[in-house]
mmCIF file of C-alpha atoms in Angstrom:
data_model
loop_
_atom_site.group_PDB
_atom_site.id
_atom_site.type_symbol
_atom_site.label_atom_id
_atom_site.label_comp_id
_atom_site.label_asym_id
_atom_site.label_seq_id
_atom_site.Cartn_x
_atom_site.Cartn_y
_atom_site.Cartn_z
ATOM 1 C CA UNK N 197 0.000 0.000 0.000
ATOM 2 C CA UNK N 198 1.920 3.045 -1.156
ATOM 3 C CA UNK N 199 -0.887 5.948 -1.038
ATOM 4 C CA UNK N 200 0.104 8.578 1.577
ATOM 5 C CA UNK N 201 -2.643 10.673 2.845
ATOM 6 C CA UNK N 202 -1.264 14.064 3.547
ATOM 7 C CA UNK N 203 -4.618 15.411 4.411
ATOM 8 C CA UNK N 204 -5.125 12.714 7.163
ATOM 9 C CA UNK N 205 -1.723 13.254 9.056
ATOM 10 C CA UNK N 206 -2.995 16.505 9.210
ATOM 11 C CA UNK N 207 -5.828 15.975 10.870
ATOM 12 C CA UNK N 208 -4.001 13.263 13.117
ATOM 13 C CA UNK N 209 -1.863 16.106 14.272
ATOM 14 C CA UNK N 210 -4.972 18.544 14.856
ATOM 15 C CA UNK N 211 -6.940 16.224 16.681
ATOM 16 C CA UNK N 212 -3.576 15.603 18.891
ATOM 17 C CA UNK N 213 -3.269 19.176 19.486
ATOM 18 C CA UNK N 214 -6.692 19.426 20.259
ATOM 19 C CA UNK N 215 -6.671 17.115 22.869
ATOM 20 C CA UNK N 216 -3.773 18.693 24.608
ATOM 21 C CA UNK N 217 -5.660 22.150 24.624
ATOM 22 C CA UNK N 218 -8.192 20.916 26.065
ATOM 23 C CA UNK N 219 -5.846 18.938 28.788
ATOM 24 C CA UNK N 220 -4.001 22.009 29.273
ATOM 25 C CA UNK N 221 -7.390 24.299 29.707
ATOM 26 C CA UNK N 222 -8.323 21.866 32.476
ATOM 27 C CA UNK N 223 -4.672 21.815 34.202
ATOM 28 C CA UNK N 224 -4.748 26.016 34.575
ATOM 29 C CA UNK N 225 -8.782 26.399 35.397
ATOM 30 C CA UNK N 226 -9.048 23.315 37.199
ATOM 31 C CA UNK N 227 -6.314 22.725 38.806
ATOM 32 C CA UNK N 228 -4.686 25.772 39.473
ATOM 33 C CA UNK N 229 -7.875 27.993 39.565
ATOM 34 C CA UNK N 230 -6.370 30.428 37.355
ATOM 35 C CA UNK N 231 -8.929 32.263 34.522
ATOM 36 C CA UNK N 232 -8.335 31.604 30.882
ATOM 37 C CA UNK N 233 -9.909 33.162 27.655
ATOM 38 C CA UNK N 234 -12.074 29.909 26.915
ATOM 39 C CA UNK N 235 -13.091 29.114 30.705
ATOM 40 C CA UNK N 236 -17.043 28.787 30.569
ATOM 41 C CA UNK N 237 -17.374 28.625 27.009
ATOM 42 C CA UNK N 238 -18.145 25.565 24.433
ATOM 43 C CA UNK N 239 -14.608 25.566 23.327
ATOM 44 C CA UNK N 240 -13.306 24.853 26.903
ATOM 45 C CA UNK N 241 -13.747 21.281 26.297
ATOM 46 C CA UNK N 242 -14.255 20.916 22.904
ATOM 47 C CA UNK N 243 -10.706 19.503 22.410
ATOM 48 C CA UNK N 244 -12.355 15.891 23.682
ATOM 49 C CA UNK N 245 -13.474 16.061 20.108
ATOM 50 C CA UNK N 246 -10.100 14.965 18.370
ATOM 51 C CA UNK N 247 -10.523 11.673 20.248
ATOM 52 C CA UNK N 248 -13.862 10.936 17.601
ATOM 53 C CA UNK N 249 -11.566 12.271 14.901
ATOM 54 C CA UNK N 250 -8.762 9.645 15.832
ATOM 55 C CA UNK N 251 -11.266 6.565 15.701
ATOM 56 C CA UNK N 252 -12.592 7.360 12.646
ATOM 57 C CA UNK N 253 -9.273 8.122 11.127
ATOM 58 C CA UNK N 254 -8.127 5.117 12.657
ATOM 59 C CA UNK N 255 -10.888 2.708 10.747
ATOM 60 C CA UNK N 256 -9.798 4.250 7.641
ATOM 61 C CA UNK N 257 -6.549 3.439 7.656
ATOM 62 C CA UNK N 258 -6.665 -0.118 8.988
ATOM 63 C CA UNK N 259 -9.306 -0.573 5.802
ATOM 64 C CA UNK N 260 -7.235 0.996 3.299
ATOM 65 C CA UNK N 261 -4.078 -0.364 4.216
ATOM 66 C CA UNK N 262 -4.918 -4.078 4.465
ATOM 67 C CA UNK N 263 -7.528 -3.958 1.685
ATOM 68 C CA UNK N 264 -6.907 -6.795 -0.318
ATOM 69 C CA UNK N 265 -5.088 -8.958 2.727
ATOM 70 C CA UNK N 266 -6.862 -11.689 4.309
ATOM 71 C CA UNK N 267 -6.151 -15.234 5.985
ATOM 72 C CA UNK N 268 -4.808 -16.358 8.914
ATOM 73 C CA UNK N 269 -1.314 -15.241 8.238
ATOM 74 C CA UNK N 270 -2.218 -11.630 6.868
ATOM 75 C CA UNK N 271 -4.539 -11.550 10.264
ATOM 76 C CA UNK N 272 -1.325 -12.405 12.684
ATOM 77 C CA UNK N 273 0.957 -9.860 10.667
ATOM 78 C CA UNK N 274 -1.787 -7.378 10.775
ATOM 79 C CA UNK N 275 -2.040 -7.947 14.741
ATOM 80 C CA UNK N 276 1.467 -7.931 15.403
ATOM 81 C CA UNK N 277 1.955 -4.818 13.672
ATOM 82 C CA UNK N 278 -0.749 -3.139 15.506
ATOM 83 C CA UNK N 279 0.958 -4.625 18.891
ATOM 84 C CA UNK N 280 3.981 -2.909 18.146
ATOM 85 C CA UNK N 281 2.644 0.265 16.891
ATOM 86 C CA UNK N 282 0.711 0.921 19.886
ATOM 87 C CA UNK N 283 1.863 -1.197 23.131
ATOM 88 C CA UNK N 284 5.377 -0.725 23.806
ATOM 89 C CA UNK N 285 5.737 2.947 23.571
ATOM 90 C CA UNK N 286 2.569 3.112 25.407
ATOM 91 C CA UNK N 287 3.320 0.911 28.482
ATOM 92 C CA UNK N 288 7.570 2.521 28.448
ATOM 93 C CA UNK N 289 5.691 5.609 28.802
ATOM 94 C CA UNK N 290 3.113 4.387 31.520
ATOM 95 C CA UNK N 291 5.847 3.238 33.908
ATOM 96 C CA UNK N 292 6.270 6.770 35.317
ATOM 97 C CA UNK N 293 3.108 6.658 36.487
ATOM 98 C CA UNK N 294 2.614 3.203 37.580
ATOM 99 C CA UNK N 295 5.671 3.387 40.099
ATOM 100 C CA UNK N 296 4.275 6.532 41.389
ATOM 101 C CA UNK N 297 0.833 5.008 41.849
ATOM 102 C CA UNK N 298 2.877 1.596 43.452
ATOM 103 C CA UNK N 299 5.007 3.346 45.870
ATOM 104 C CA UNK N 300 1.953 5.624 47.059
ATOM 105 C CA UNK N 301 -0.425 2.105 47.186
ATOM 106 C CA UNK N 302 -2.714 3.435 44.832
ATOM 107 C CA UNK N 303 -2.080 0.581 42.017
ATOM 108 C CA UNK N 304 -5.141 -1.490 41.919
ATOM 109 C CA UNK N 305 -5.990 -4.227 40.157
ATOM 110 C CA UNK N 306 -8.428 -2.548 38.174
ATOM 111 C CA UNK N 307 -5.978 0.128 37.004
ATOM 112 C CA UNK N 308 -3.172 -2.640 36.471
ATOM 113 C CA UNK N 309 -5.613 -4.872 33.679
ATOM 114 C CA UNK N 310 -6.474 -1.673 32.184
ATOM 115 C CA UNK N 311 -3.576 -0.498 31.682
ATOM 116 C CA UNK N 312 -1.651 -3.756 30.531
ATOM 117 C CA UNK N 313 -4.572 -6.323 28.996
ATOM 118 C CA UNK N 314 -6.587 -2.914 27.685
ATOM 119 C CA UNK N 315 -9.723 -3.992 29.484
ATOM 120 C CA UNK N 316 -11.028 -0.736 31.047
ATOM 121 C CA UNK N 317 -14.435 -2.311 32.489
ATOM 122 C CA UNK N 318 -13.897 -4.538 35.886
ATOM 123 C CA UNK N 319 -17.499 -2.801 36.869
ATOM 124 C CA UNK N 320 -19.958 -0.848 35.169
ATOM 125 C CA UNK N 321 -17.781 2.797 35.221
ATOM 126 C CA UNK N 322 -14.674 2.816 33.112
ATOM 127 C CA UNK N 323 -11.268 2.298 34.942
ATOM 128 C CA UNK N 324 -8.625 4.353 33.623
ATOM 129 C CA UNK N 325 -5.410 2.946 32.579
ATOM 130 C CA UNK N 326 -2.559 4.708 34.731
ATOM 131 C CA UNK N 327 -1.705 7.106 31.743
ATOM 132 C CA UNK N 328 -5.390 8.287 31.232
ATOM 133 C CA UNK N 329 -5.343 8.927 27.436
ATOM 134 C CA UNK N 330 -4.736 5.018 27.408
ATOM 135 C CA UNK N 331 -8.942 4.340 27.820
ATOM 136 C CA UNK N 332 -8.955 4.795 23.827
ATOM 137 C CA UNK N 333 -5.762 2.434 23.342
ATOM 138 C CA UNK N 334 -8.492 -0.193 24.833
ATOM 139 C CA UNK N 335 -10.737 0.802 21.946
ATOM 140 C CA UNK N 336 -8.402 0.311 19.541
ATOM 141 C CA UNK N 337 -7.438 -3.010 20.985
ATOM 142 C CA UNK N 338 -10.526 -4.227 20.767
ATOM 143 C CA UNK N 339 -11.118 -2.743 17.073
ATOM 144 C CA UNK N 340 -8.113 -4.593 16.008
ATOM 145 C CA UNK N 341 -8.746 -7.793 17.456
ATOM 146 C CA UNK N 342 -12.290 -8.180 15.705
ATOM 147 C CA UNK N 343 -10.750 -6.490 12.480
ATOM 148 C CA UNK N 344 -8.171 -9.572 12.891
ATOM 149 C CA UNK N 345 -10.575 -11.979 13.295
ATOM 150 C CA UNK N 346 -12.913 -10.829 10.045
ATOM 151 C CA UNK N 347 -9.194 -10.702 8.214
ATOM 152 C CA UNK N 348 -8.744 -14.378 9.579
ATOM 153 C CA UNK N 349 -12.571 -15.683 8.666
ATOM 154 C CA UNK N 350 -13.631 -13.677 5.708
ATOM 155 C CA UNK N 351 -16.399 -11.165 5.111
ATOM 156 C CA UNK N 352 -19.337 -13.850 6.222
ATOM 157 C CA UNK N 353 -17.161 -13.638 10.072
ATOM 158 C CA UNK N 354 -16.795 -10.514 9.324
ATOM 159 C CA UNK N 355 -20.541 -8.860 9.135
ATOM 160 C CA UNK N 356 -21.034 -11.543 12.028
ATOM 161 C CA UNK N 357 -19.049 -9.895 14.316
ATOM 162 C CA UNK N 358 -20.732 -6.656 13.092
ATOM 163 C CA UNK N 359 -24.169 -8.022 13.680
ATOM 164 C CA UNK N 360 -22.733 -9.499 17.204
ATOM 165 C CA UNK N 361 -21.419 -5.719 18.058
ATOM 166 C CA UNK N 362 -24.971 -4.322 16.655
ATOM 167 C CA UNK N 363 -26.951 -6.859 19.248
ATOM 168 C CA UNK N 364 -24.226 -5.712 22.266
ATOM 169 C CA UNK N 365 -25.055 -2.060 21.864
ATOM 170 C CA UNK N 366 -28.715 -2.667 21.644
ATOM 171 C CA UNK N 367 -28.347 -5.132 24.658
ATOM 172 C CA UNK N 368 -26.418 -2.503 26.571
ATOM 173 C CA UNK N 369 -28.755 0.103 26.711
ATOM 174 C CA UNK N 370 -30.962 -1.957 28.142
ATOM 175 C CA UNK N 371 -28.920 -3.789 30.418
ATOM 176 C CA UNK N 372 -26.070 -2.394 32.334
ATOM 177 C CA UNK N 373 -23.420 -5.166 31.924
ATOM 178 C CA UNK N 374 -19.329 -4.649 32.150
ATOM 179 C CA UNK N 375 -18.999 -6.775 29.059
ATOM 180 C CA UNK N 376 -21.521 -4.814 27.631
ATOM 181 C CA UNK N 377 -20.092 -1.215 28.421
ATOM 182 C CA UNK N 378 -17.054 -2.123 26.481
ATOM 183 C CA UNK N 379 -17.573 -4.422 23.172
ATOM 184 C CA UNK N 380 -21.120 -2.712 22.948
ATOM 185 C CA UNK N 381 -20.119 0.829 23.585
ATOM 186 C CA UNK N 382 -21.361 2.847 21.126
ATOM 187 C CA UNK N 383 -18.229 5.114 20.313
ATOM 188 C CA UNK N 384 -17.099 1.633 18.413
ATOM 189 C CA UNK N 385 -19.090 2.844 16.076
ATOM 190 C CA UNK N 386 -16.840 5.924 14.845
ATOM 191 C CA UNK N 387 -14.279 3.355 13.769
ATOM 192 C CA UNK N 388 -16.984 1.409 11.768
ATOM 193 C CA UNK N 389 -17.495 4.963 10.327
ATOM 194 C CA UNK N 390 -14.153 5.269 9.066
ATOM 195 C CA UNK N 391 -14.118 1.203 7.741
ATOM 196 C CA UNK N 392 -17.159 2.646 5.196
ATOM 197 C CA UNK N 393 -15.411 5.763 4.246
ATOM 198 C CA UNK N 394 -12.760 3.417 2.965
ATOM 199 C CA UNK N 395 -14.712 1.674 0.850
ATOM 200 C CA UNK N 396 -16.532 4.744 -0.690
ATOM 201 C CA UNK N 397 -14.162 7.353 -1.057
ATOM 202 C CA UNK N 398 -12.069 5.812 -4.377
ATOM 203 C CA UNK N 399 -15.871 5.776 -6.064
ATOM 204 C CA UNK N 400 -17.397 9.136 -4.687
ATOM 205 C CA UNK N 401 -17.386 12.173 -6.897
ATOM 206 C CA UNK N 402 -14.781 14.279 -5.671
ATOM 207 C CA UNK N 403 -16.894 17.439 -5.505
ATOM 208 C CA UNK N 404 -18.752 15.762 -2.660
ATOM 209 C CA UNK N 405 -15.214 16.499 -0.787
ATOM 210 C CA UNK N 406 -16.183 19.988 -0.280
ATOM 211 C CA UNK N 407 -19.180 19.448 0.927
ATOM 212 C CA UNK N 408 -18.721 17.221 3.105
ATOM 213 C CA UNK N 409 -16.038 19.040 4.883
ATOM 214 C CA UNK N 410 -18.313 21.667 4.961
ATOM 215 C CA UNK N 411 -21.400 19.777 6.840
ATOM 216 C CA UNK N 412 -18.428 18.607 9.072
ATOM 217 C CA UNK N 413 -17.850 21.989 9.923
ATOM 218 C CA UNK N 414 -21.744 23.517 10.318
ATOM 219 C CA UNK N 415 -22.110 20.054 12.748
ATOM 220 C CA UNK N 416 -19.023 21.084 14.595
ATOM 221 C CA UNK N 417 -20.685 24.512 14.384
ATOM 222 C CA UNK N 418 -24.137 23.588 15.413
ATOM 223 C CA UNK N 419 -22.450 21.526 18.468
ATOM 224 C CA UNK N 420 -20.860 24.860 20.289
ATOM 225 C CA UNK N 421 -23.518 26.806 19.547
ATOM 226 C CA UNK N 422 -26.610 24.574 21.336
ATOM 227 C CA UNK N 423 -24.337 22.438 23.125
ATOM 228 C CA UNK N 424 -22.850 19.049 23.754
ATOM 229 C CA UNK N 425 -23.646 18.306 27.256
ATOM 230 C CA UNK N 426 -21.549 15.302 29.189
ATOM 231 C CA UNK N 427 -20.815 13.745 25.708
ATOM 232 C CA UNK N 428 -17.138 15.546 26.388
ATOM 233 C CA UNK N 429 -15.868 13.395 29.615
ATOM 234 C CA UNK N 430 -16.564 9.903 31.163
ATOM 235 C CA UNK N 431 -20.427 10.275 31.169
ATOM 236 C CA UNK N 432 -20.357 9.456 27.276
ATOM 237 C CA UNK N 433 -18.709 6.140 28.303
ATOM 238 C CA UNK N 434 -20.133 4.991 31.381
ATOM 239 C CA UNK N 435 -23.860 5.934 29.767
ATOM 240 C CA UNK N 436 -24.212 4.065 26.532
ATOM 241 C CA UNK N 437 -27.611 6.658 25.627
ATOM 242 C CA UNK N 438 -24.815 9.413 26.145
ATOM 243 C CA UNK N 439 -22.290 7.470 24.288
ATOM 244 C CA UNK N 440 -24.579 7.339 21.150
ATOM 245 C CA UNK N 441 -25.518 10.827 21.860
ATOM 246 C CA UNK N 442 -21.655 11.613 21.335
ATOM 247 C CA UNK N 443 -21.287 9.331 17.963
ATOM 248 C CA UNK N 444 -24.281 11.797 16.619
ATOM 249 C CA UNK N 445 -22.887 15.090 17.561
ATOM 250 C CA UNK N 446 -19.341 14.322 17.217
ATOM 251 C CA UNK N 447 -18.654 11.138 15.477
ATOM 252 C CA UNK N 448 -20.905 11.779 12.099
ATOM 253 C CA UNK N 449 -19.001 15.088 12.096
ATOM 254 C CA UNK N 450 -16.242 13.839 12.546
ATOM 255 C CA UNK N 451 -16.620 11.084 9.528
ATOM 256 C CA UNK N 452 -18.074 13.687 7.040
ATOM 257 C CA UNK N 453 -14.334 15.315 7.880
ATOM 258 C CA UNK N 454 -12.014 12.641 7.261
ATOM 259 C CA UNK N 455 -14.302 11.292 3.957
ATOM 260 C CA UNK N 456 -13.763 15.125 2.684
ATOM 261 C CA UNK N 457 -10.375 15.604 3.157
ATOM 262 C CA UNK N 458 -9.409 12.151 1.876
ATOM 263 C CA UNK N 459 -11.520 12.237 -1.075
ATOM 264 C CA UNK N 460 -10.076 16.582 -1.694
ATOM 265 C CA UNK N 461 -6.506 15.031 -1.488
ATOM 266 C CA UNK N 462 -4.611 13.937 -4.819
ATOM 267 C CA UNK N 463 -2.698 11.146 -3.655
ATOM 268 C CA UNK N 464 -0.612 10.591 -7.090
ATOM 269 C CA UNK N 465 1.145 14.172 -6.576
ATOM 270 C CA UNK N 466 4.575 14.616 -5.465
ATOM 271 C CA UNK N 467 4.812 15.466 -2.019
ATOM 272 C CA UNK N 468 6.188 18.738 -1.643
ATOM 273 C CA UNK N 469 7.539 20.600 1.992
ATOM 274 C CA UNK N 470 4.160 21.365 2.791
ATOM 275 C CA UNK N 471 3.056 17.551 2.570
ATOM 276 C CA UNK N 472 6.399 16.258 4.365
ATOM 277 C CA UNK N 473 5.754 18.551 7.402
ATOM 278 C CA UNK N 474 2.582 17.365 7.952
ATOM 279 C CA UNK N 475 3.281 13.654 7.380
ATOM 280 C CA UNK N 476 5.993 14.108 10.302
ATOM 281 C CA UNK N 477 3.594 15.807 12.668
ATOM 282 C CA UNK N 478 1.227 12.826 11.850
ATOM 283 C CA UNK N 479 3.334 10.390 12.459
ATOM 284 C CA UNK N 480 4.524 12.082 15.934
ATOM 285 C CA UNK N 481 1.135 12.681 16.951
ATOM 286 C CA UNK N 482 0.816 9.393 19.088
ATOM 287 C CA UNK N 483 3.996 10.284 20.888
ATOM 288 C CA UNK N 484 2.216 13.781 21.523
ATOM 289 C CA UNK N 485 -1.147 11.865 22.454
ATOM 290 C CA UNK N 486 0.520 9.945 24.946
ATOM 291 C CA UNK N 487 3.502 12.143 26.515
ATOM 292 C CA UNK N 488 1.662 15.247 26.580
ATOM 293 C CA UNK N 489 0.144 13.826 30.297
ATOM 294 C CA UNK N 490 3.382 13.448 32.029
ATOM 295 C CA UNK N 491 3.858 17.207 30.831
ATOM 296 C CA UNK N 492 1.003 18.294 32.227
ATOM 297 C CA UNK N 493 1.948 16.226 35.257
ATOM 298 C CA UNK N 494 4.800 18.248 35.679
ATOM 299 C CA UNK N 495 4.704 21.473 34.834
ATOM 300 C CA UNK N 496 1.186 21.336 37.214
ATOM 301 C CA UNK N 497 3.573 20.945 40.408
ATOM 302 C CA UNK N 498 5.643 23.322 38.779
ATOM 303 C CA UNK N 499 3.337 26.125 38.990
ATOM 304 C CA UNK N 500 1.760 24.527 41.850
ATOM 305 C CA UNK N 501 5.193 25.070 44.025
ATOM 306 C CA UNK N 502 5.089 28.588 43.500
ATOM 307 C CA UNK N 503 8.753 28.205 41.524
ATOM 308 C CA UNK N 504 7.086 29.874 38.038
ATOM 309 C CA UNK N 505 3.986 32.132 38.295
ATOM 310 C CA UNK N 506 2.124 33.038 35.011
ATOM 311 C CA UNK N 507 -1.821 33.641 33.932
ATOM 312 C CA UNK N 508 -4.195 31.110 33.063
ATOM 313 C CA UNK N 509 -3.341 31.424 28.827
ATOM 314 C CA UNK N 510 0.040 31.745 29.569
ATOM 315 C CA UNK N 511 -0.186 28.514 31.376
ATOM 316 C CA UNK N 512 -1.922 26.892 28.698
ATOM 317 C CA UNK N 513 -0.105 28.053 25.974
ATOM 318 C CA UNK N 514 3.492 27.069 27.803
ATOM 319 C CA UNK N 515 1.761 23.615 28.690
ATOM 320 C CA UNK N 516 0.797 23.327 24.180
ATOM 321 C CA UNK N 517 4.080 23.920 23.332
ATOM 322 C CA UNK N 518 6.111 21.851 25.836
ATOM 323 C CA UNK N 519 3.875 18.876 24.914
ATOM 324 C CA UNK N 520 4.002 19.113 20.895
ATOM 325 C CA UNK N 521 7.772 19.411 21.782
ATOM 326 C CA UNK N 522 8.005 16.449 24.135
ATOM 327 C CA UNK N 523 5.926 14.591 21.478
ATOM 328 C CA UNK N 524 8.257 15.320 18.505
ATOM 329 C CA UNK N 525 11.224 14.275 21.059
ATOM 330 C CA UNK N 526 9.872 11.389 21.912
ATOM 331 C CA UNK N 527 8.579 10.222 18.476
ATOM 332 C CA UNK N 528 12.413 10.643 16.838
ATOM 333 C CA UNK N 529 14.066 9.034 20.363
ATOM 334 C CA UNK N 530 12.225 6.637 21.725
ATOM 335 C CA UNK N 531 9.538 6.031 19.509
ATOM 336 C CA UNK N 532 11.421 5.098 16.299
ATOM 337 C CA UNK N 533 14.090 3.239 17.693
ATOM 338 C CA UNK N 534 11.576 0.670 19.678
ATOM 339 C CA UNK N 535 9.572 0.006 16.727
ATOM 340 C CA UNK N 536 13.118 -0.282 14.433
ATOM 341 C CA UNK N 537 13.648 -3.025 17.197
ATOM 342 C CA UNK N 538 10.924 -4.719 17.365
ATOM 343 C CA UNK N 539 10.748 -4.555 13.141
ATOM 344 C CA UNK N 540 12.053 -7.612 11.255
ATOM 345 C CA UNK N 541 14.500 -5.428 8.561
ATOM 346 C CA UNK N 542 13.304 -7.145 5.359
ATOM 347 C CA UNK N 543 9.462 -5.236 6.641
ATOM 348 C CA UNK N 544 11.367 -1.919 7.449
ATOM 349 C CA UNK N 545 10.644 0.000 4.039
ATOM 350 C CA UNK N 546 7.019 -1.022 5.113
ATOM 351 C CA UNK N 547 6.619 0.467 8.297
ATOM 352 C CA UNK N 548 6.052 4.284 6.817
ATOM 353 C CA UNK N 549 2.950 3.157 4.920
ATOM 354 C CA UNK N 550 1.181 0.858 7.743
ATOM 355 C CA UNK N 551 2.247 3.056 10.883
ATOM 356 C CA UNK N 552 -1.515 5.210 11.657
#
């Protein structure tokens, strides 16, 4: 698979950043009481919204890239791949956390399984892992494992496990379950969203790029200006009505978005600086996903211990930067060197088209 889609790392970056806004809005107004531009408006925690955009990005990909791949073998490549791409880094970059939560005998069990077998439900409310952006690494998990299994069995296995999902999120909101909270949750639906977008964009007229991006934009819109309610925090999980609430409001958005850009985006064109740049950010954007919390960690007690004393969007704008920053470092040393390692060398020229 040799298409590169330009557009798409730049929206991986965007929804990163995103994310650590909103992050970094909560550390100064939450945390340190301190009053920013955006505290008490819609955009205050509107970041939570790049998480929707990273599913649905993330179901596009995994189609496009394995289309034509199936079997058993293809299915364990395809899963191993995945393993590397997402668990080391995450759990090198968890340990921080987990010996600080050990030593203080706050490690449960709960947070432990979470964290390292990426099941987030021991009851009916969502356990975070110890590095909290790692409750959507458990949706990915679990989005790769069934994506395996219809790569192992076929499309009949595959619409089965479709239809099985389907019955779990109709059984869930009807019955509170902790199986049910997680393979029925209804945000599993963004990355079936991005699946369909795969297999429509190379067909859809390309002037339906433009528009789309544009409906993307008035739902965005539309969302700020009436509201989103809890759809933004833990509610959306723990509540599978809210949860389907948020794949309306954000997720459909968020589709129409990724289907516009890819199908705006010439991907037989040269890449040129512009292109380059944001294929880096893209790629570093998981490192920025995942460091950006031990930043905020950090430069919290910072300001907390009275050493450095700024205003609330001084705060957050210090705590953006230092995370993209920490992200880039971490993608270039740490990030590429574990997967180099744990990448057989005749698969190396690979690994730029399949990482996501």
């Amino acid at each position: 698979m040799g298409e590169r889609f330009y557009g798409v790392q730049a929206l991986r970056f965007a929804a990163a950043t995103a994310v650590v806004v909103a992050h970094a809005l909560d550390l100064a107004g939450t945390r340190l009481g301190l009053e920013t531009a955006l505290a008490g408006s819609a955009l205050e925690d509107f970041g939570a919204v790049g998480v929707d955009v990273f599913f649905v990005i993330s179901g596009f990909i995994i189609a496009t890239t394995t289309r034509g791949q199936g079997g058993v073998q293809a299915a364990g490549a395809f899963l191993w791949r995945r393993f590397r791409r997402v668990a080391p880094i995450y759990w090198l970059l968890s340990l921080p956390i987990l010996i600080g939560m050990a030593r203080g005998g706050t490690l449960s069990p709960e947070v432990a399984v979470a964290t390292f077998l990426f099941w987030p439900f021991s009851g009916l409310e969502m356990t975070f892992p110890a590095l909290g952006p790692g409750w959507t690494l458990c949706f990915e998990m679990l989005f790769y494992a069934g994506f395996g299994l219809a790569m192992a069995g076929g499309k009949r296995v595959g619409w089965g496990l479709v239809a099985a999902y389907v019955a779990m999120l109709a059984a869930g909101l009807v019955v509170a379950a902790p199986v049910l909270r997680f393979w029925g949750a209804p945000i599993i639906l963004e990355f079936l969203l991005g699946v369909g977008i795969a297999s429509v964009w190379r067909t859809a007229p390309r002037r339906l790029g433009s528009l789309a991006v544009g409906l993307a934009l008035v739902g965005f819109g539309l969302s700020l200006v009436v509201g989103y309610g809890g759809i933004d925090d833990v509610r959306a999980l723990n509540d599978p009505w809210n949860g389907l609430r948020r794949v309306v409001i954000w997720g459909l958005p968020s589709a129409l978005l990724v289907f516009g850009v890819v199908r705006m985006e010439r991907v037989d064109v040269a890449p040129g600086r512009l292109e380059r740049a944001a294929a880096f950010l893209g790629d570093a954007s998981y490192s920025i996903y995942l460091v950006h919390v031990l930043v905020i960690r950090a430069l919290g007690r910072l300001f907390e211990s009275g050493m450095v004393a700024a205003p609330g969007d001084a705060v957050v704008g210090l705590t953006v930067v230092a995370s993209l920053a920490a992200g880039v470092v971490v993608h270039l040393w740490v990030e590429r060197p574990v997967l180099r390692l744990m990448t057989p060398s005749r698969h190396r020229a690979l690994l730029h088209t399949s990482s996501s």
